[in-house]
mmCIF file of C-alpha atoms in Angstrom:
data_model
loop_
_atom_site.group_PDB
_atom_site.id
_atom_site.type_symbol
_atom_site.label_atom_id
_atom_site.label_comp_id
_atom_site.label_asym_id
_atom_site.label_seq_id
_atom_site.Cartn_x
_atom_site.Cartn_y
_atom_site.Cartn_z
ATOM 1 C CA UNK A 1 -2.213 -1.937 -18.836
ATOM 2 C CA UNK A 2 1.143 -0.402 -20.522
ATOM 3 C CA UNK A 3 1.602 3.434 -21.022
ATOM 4 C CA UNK A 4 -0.054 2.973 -24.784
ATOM 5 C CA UNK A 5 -3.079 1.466 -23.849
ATOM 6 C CA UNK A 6 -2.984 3.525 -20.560
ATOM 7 C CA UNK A 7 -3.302 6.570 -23.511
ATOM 8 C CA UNK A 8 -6.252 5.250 -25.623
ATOM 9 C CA UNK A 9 -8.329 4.119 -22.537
ATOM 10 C CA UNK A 10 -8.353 7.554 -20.871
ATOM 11 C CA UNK A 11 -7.706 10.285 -24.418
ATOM 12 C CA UNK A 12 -12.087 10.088 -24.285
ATOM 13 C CA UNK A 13 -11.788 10.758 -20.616
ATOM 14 C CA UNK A 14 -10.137 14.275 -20.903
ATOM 15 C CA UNK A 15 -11.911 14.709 -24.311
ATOM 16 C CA UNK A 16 -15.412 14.546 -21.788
ATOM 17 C CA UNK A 17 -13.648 16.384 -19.384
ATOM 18 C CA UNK A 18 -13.382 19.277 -21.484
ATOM 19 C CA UNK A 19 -17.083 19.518 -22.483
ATOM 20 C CA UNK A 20 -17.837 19.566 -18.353
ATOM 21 C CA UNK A 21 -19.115 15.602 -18.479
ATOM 22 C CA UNK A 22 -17.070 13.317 -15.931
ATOM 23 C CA UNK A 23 -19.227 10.187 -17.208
ATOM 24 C CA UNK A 24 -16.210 8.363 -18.818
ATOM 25 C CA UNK A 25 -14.248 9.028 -15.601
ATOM 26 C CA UNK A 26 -16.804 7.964 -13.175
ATOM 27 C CA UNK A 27 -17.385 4.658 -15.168
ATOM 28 C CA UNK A 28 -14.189 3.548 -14.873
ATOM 29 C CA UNK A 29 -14.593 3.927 -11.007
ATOM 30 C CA UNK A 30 -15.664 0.861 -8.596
ATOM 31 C CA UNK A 31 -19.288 1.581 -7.151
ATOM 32 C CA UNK A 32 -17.396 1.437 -3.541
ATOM 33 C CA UNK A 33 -14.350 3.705 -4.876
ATOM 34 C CA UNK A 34 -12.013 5.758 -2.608
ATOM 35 C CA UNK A 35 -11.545 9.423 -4.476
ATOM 36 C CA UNK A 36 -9.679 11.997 -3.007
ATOM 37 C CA UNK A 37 -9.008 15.562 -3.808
ATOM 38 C CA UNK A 38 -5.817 17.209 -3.176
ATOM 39 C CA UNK A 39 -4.971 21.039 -3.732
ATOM 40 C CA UNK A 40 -2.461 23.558 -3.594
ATOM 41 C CA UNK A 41 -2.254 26.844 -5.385
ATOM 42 C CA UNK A 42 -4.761 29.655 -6.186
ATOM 43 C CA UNK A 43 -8.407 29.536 -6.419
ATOM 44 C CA UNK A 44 -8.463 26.054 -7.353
ATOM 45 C CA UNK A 45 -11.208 24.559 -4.702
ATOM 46 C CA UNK A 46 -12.974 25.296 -1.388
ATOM 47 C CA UNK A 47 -13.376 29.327 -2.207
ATOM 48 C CA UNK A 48 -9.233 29.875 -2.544
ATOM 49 C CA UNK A 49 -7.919 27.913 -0.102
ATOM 50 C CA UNK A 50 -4.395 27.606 -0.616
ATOM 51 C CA UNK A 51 -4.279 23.689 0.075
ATOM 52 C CA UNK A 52 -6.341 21.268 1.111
ATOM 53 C CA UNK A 53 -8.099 17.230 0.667
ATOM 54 C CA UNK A 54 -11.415 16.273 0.278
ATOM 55 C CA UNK A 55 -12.172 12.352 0.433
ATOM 56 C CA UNK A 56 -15.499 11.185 -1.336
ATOM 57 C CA UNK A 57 -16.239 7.574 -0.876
ATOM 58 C CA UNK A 58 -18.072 5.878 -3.883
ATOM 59 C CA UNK A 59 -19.238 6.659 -7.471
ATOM 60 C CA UNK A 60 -22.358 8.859 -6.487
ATOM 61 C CA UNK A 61 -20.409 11.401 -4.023
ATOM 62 C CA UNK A 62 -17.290 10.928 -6.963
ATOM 63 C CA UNK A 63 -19.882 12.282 -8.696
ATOM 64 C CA UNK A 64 -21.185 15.051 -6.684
ATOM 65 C CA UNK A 65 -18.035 16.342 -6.471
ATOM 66 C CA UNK A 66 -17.700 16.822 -10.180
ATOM 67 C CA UNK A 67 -20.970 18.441 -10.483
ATOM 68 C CA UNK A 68 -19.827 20.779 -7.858
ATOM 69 C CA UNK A 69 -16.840 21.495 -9.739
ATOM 70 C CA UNK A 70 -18.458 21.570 -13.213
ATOM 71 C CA UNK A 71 -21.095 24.213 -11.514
ATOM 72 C CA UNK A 72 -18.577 26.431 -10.711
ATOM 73 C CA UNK A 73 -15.203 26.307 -12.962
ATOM 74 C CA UNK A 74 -15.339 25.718 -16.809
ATOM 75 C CA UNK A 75 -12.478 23.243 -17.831
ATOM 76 C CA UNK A 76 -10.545 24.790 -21.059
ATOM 77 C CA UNK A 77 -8.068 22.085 -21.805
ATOM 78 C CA UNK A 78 -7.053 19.437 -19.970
ATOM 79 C CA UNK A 79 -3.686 18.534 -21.394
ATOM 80 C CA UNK A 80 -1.940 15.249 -20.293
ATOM 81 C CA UNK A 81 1.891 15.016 -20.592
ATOM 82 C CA UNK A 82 3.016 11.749 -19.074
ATOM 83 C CA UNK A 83 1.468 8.010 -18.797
ATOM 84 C CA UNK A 84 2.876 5.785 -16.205
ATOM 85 C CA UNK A 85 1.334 2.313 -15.719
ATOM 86 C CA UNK A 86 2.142 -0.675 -14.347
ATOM 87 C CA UNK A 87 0.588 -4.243 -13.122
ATOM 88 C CA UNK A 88 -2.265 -2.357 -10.913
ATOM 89 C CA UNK A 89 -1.690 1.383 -11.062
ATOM 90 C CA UNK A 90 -1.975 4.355 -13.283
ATOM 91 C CA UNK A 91 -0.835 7.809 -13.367
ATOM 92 C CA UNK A 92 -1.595 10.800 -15.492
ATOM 93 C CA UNK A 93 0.807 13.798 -15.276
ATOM 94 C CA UNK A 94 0.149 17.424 -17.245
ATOM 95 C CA UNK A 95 -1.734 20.560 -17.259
ATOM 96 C CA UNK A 96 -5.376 22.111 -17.110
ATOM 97 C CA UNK A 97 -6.762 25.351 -17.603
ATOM 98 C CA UNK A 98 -10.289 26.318 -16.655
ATOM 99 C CA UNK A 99 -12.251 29.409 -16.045
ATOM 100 C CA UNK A 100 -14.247 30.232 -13.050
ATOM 101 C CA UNK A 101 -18.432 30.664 -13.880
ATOM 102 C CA UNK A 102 -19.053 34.012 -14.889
ATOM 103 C CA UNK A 103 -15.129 35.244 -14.708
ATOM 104 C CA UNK A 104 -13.494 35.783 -17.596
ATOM 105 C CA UNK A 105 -9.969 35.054 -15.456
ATOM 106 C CA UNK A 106 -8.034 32.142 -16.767
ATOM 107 C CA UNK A 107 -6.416 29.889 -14.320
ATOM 108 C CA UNK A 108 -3.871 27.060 -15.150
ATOM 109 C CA UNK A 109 -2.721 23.982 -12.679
ATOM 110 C CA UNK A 110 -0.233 21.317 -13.036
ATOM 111 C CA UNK A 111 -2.099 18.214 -12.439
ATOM 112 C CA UNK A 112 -1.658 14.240 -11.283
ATOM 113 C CA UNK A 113 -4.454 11.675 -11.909
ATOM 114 C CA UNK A 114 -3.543 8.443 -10.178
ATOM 115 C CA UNK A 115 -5.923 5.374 -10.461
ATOM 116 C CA UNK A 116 -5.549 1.917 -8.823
ATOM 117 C CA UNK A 117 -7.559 -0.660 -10.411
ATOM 118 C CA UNK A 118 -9.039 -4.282 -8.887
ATOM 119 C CA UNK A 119 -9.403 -5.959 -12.795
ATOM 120 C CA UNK A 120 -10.498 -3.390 -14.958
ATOM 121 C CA UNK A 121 -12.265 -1.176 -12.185
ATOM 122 C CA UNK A 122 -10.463 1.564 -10.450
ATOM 123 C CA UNK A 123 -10.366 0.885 -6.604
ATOM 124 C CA UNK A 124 -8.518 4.450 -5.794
ATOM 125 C CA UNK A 125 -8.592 7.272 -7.381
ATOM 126 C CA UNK A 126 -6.402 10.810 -6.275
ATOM 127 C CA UNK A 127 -6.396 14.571 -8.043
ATOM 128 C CA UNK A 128 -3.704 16.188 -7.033
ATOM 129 C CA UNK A 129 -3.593 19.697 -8.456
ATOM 130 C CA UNK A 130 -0.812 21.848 -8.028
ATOM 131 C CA UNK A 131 0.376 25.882 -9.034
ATOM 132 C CA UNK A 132 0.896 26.071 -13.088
ATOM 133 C CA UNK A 133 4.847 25.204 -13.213
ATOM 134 C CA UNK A 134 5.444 23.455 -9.873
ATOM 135 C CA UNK A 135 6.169 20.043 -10.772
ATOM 136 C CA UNK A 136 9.242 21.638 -12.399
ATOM 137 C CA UNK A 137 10.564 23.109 -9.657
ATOM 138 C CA UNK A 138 11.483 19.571 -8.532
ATOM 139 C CA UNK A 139 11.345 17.474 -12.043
ATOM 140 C CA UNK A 140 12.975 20.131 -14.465
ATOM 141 C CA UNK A 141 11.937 19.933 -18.088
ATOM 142 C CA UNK A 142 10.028 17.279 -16.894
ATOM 143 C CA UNK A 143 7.536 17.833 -19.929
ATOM 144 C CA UNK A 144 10.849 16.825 -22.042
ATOM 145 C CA UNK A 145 13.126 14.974 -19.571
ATOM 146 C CA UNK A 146 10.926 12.869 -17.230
ATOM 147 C CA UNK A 147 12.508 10.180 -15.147
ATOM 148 C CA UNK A 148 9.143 8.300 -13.108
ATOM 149 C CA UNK A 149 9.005 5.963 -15.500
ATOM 150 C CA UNK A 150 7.644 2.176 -14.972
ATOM 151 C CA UNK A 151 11.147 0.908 -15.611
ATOM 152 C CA UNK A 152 13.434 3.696 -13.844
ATOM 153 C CA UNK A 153 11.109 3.389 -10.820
ATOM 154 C CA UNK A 154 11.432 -0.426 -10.647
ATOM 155 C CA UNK A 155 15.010 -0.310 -11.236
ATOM 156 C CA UNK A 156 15.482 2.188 -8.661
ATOM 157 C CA UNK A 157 13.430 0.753 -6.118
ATOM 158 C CA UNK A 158 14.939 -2.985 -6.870
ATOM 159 C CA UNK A 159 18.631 -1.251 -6.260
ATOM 160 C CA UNK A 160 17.697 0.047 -3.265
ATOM 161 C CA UNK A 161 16.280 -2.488 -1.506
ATOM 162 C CA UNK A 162 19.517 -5.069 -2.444
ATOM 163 C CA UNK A 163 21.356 -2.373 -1.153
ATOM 164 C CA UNK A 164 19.261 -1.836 2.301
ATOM 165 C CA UNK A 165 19.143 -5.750 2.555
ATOM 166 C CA UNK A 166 22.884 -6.529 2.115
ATOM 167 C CA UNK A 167 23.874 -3.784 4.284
ATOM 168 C CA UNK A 168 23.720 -5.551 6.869
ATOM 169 C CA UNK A 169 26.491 -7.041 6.271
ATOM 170 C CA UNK A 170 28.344 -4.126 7.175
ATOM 171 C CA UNK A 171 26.324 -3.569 10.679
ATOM 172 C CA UNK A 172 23.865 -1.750 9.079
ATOM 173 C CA UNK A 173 20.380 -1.045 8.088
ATOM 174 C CA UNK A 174 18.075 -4.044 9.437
ATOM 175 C CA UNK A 175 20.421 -5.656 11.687
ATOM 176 C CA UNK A 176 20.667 -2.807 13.654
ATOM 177 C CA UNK A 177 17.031 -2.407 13.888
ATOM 178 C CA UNK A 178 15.450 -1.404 17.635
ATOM 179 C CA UNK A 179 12.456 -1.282 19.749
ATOM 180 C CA UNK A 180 12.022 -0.200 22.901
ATOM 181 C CA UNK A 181 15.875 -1.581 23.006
ATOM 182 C CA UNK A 182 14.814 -4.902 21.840
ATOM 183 C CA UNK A 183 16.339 -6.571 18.133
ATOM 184 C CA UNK A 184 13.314 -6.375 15.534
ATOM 185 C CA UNK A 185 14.742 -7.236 12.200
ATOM 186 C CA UNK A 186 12.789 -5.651 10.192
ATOM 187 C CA UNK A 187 12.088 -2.399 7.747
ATOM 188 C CA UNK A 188 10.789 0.836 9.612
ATOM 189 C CA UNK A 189 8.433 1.595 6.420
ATOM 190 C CA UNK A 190 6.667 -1.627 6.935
ATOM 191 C CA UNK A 191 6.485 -1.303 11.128
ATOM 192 C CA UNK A 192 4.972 2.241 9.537
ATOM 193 C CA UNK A 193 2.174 0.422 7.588
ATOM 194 C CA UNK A 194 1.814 -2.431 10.363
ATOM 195 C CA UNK A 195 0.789 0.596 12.857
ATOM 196 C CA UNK A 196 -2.113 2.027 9.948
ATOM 197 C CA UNK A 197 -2.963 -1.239 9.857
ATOM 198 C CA UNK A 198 -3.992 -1.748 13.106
ATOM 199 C CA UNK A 199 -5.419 1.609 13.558
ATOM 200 C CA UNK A 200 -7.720 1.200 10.720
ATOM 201 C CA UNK A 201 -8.845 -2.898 11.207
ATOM 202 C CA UNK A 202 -8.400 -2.787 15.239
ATOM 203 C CA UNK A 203 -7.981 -6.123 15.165
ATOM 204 C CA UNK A 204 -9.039 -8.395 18.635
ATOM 205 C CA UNK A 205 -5.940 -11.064 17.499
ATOM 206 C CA UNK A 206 -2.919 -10.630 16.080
ATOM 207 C CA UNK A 207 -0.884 -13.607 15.153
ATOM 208 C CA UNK A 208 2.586 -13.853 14.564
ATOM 209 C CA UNK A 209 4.585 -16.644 13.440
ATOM 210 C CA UNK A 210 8.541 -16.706 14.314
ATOM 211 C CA UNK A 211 9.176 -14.465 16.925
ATOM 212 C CA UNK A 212 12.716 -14.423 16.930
ATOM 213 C CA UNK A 213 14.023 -11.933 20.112
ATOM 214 C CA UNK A 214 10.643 -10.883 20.208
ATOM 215 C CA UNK A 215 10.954 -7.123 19.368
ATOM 216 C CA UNK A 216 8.326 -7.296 16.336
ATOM 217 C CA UNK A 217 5.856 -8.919 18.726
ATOM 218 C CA UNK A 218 6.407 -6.606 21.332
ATOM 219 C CA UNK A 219 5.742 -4.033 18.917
ATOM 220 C CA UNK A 220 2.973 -5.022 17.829
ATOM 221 C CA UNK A 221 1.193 -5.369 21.479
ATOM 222 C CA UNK A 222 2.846 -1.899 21.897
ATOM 223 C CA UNK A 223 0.631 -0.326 18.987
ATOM 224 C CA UNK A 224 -2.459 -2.963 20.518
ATOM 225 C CA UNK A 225 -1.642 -0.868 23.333
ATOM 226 C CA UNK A 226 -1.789 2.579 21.867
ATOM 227 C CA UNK A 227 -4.816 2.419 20.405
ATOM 228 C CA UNK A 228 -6.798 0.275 22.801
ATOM 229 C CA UNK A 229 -7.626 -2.791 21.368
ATOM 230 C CA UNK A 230 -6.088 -6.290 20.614
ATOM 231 C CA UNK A 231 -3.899 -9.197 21.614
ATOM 232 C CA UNK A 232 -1.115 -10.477 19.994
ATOM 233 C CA UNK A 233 -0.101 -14.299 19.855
ATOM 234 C CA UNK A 234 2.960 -14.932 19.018
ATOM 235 C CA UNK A 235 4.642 -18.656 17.818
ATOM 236 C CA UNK A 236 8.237 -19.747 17.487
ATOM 237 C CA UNK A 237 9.688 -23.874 18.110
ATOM 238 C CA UNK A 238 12.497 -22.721 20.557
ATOM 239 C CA UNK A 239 11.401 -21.404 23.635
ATOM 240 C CA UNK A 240 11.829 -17.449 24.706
ATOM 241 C CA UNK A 241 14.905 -16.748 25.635
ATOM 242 C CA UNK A 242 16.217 -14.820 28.355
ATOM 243 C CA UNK A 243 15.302 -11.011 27.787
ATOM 244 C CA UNK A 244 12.602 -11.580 25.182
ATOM 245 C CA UNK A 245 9.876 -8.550 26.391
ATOM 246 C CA UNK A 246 6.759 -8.978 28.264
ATOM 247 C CA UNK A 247 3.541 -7.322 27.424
ATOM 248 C CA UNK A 248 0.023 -7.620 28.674
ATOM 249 C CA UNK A 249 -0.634 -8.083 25.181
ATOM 250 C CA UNK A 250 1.546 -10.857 24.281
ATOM 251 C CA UNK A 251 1.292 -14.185 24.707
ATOM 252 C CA UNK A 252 3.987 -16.686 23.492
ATOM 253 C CA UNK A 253 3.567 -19.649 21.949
ATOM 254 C CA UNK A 254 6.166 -22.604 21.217
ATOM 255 C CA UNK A 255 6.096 -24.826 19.160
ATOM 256 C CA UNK A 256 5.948 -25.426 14.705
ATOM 257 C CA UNK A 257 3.490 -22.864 13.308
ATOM 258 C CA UNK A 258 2.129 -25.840 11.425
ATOM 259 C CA UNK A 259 1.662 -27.946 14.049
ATOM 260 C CA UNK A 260 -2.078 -29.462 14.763
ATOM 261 C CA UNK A 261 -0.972 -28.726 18.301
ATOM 262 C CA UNK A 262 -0.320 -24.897 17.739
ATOM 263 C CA UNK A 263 -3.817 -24.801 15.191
ATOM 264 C CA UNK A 264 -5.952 -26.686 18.231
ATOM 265 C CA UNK A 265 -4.325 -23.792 20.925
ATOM 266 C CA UNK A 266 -5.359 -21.298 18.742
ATOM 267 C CA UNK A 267 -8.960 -22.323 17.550
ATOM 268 C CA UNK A 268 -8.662 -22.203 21.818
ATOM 269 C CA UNK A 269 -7.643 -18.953 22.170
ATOM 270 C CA UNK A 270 -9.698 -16.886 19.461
ATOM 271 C CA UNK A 271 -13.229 -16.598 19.707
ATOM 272 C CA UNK A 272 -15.353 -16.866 17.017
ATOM 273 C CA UNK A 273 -16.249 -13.582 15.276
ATOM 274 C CA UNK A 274 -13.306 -12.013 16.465
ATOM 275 C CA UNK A 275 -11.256 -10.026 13.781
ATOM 276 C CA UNK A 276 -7.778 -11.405 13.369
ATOM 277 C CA UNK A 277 -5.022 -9.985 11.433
ATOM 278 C CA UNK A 278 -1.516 -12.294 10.598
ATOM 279 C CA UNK A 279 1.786 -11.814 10.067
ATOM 280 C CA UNK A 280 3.819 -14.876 8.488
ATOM 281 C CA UNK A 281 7.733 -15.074 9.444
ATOM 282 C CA UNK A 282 9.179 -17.989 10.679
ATOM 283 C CA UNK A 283 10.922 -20.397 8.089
ATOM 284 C CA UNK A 284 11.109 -19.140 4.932
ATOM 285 C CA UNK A 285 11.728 -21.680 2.856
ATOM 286 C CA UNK A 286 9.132 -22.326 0.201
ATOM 287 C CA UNK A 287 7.213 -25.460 1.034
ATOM 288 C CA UNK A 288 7.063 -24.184 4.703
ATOM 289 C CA UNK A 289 5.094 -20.749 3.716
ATOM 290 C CA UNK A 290 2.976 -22.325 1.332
ATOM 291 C CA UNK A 291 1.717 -24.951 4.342
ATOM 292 C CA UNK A 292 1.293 -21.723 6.887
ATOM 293 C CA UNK A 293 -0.754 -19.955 3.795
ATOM 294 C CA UNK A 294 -3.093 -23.190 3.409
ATOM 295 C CA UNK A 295 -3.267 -22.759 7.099
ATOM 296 C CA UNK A 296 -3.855 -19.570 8.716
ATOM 297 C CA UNK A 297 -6.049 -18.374 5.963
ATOM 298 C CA UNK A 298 -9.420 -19.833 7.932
ATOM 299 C CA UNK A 299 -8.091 -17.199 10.823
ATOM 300 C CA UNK A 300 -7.797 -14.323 8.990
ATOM 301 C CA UNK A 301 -10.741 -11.690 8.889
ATOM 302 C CA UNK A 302 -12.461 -11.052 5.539
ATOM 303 C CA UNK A 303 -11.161 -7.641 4.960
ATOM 304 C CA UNK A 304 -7.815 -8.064 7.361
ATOM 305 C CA UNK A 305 -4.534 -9.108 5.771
ATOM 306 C CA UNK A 306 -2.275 -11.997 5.877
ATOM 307 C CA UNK A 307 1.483 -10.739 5.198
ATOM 308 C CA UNK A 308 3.800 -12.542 4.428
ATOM 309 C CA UNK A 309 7.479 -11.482 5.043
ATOM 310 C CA UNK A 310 10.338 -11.280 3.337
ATOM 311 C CA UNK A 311 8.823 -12.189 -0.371
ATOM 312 C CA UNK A 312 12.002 -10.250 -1.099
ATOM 313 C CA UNK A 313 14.447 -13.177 -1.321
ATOM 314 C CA UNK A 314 15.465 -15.280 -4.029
ATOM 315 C CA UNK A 315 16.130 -12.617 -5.766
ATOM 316 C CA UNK A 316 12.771 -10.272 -5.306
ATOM 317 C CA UNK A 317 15.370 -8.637 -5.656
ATOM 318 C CA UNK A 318 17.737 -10.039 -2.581
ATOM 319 C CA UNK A 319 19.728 -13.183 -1.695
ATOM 320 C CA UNK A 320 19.445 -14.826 -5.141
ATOM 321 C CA UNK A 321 20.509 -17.894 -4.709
ATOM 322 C CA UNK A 322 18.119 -18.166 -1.729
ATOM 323 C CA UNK A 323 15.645 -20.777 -3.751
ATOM 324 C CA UNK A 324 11.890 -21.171 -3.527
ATOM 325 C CA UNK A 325 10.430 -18.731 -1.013
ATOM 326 C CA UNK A 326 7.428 -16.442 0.381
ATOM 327 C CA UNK A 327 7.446 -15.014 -2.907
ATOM 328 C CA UNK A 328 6.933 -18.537 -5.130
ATOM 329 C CA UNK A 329 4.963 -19.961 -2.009
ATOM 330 C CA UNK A 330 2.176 -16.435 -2.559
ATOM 331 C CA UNK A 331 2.145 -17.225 -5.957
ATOM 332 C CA UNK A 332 0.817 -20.822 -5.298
ATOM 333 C CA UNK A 333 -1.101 -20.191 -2.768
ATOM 334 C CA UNK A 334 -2.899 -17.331 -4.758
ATOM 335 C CA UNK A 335 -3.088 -20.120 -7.828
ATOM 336 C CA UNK A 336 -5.324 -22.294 -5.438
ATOM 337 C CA UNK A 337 -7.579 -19.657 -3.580
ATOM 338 C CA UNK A 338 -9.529 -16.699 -4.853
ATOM 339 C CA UNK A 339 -10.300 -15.660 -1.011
ATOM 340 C CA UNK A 340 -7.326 -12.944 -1.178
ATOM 341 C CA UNK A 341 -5.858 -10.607 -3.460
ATOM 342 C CA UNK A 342 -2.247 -8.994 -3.471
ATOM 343 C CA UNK A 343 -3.168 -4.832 -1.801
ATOM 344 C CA UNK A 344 -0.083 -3.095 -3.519
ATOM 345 C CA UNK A 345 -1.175 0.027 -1.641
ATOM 346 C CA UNK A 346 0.691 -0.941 1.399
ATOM 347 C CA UNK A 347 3.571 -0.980 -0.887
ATOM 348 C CA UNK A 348 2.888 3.013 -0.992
ATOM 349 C CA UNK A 349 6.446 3.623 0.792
ATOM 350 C CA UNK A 350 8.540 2.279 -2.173
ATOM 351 C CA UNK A 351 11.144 0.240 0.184
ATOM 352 C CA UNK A 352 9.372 -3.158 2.117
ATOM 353 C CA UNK A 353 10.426 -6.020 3.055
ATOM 354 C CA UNK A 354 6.888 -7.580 2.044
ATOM 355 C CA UNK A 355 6.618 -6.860 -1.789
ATOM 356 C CA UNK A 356 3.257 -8.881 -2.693
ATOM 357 C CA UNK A 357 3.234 -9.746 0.469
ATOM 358 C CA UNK A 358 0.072 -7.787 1.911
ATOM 359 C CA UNK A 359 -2.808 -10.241 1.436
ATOM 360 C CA UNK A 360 -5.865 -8.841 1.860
ATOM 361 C CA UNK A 361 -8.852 -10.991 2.570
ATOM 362 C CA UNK A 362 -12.082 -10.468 0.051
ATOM 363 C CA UNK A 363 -15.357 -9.430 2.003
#
């Protein structure tokens, strides 16, 4: 949905708004939706907290909440300044005034509507309301000068990530990634969402393909460790070298990831109904992914992810001259299956390593 057709889609939805009905809002919502509240600034929720979140999980407490709201506060004018939309999200960015019930005290917030849709249902939705003026204290003249655009965004984000990738060359960045002293190769904001990850799914099995020095393995069982649950398995052809970590958690594997040998050890090792989560990143190349994507798939969880790493190369945006990668092997393997779908949420921290990479499985 571009920016224009972001506007005529939700103009009816601040029009309803206005006259205290949320219907065209909560029909655009998934009946399983995520919607979350966030606050800051006078009077606007919970009695006058200052700041705050509220989470409401699916359309009818979406809707309680706006019946709460509408009981209580009169919305003026809701009055939207910016559009933003891309491939799965949208965002909203201006100004409402309401009126508390029975006060005859106006109150004004700056505002941000975000909504991530699944087709043409929104998956996630997040208020944020903030004190009337704030967002330019940080964007100024943002109602005339505004820079979050689609295209500066992308291009910004696209620069940076070249940049972080080709650093190494210079000893930087990456390269000179740690943990717990050992090499791990790989970008801190995606060990970040690797750790939510296995909070949230505490997954029995974690499987990784190409352990390299072993650092993002030992990681891994480290965060396994942390929160109580799981075992990671962990496959590479050359056998672990001298220093490579040992965890009660981890067990290492050698051998080709696509091997019948390493698929039979596995089916071994796992039991059935166990919840399994994978992360793909041994070779690379094209063909290779593609043939790990056709086969790890029957492992992974329905609602647990398959990610694939480093869908940045061949010039997504780094290394162009890389050829066919993760990136054109996803895009294949996505062609053939309709068992997974691409989460861009885990993309939340701008810079990965993984960009359509986090395959989550439907179910």
């Amino acid at each position: 949905m571009n920016e224009n057709a972001l506007r005529d889609f939700m103009d009816p939805v601040f029009s309803a708004l206005q006259k205290s009905d949320a219907g065209p809002l909560i029909n655009v919502m998934s009946d399983d939706v995520d919607y979350f509240v966030d606050w800051k600034g006078e009077g606007v929720f919970e009695g006058g907290q200052h700041h705050g979140r509220k989470h409401y999980s699916g359309k009818k407490e979406a809707t309680g909440f706006f019946k709460g709201l509408f009981d209580t506060q009169k919305i003026k004018a809701w009055t939207p300044q910016h559009y933003i939309s891309n491939d799965y999200e949208s965002y909203i960015i201006g100004r409402v005034e309401w009126a508390m019930t029975g006060d005859d005290k106006a109150y004004a917030s700056d505002w941000v509507l975000r909504l991530v849709f699944a087709g043409d249902k929104a998956q996630k939705v997040r208020l944020l309301t903030l004190p009337d003026g704030h967002i330019d204290t940080f964007i100024p003249n943002h109602a005339e000068d505004f820079y979050l655009t689609t295209e500066n965004i992308d291009k910004i984000v696209n620069d940076f990530q070249r940049l972080y990738f080709d650093a190494y060359l210079l000893g930087k960045t990456w390269s000179e990634a740690y943990w717990n002293g050992i090499p791990i190769f790989k970008n801190p904001a995606d060990l970040w969402v690797y750790q939510e990850l296995i909070y949230d799914l505490k997954p029995d099995f974690i499987i990784e393909t190409g352990t390299c020095a072993g650092g993002s393995a030992h990681y891994l069982a480290s965060m396994c460790e942390l929160f109580g649950k799981g075992q990671v398995i962990t496959i590479d052809l050359i056998k672990h070298l001298k220093g490579q970590p040992a965890h009660d958690r981890l067990t290492y594997l050698v051998g080709s990831s696509t091997s019948q040998a390493i698929d039979d050890q596995l089916k071994t090792m796992i039991p059935e109904g166990s919840t399994v989560m994978v992360v793909l990143d041994s070779d690379h190349r094209g063909p290779h992914v593609l043939d790990e994507l056709r086969l790890y798939a029957k492992f992974v969880t329905p609602g647990s992810y398959m990610i694939v790493e480093d869908s940045y190369l061949n010039g997504r945006p780094a290394k162009p001259n890389f050829g066919p990668g993760p990136a054109e092997a996803i895009e294949q393997f996505l062609e053939e299956t309709d068992e997974f779908y691409v989460d861009r949420e885990k993309e939340k921290f701008l810079s990965t390593f993984n960009p359509g990479g986090y395959l989550r499985k439907k179910g």
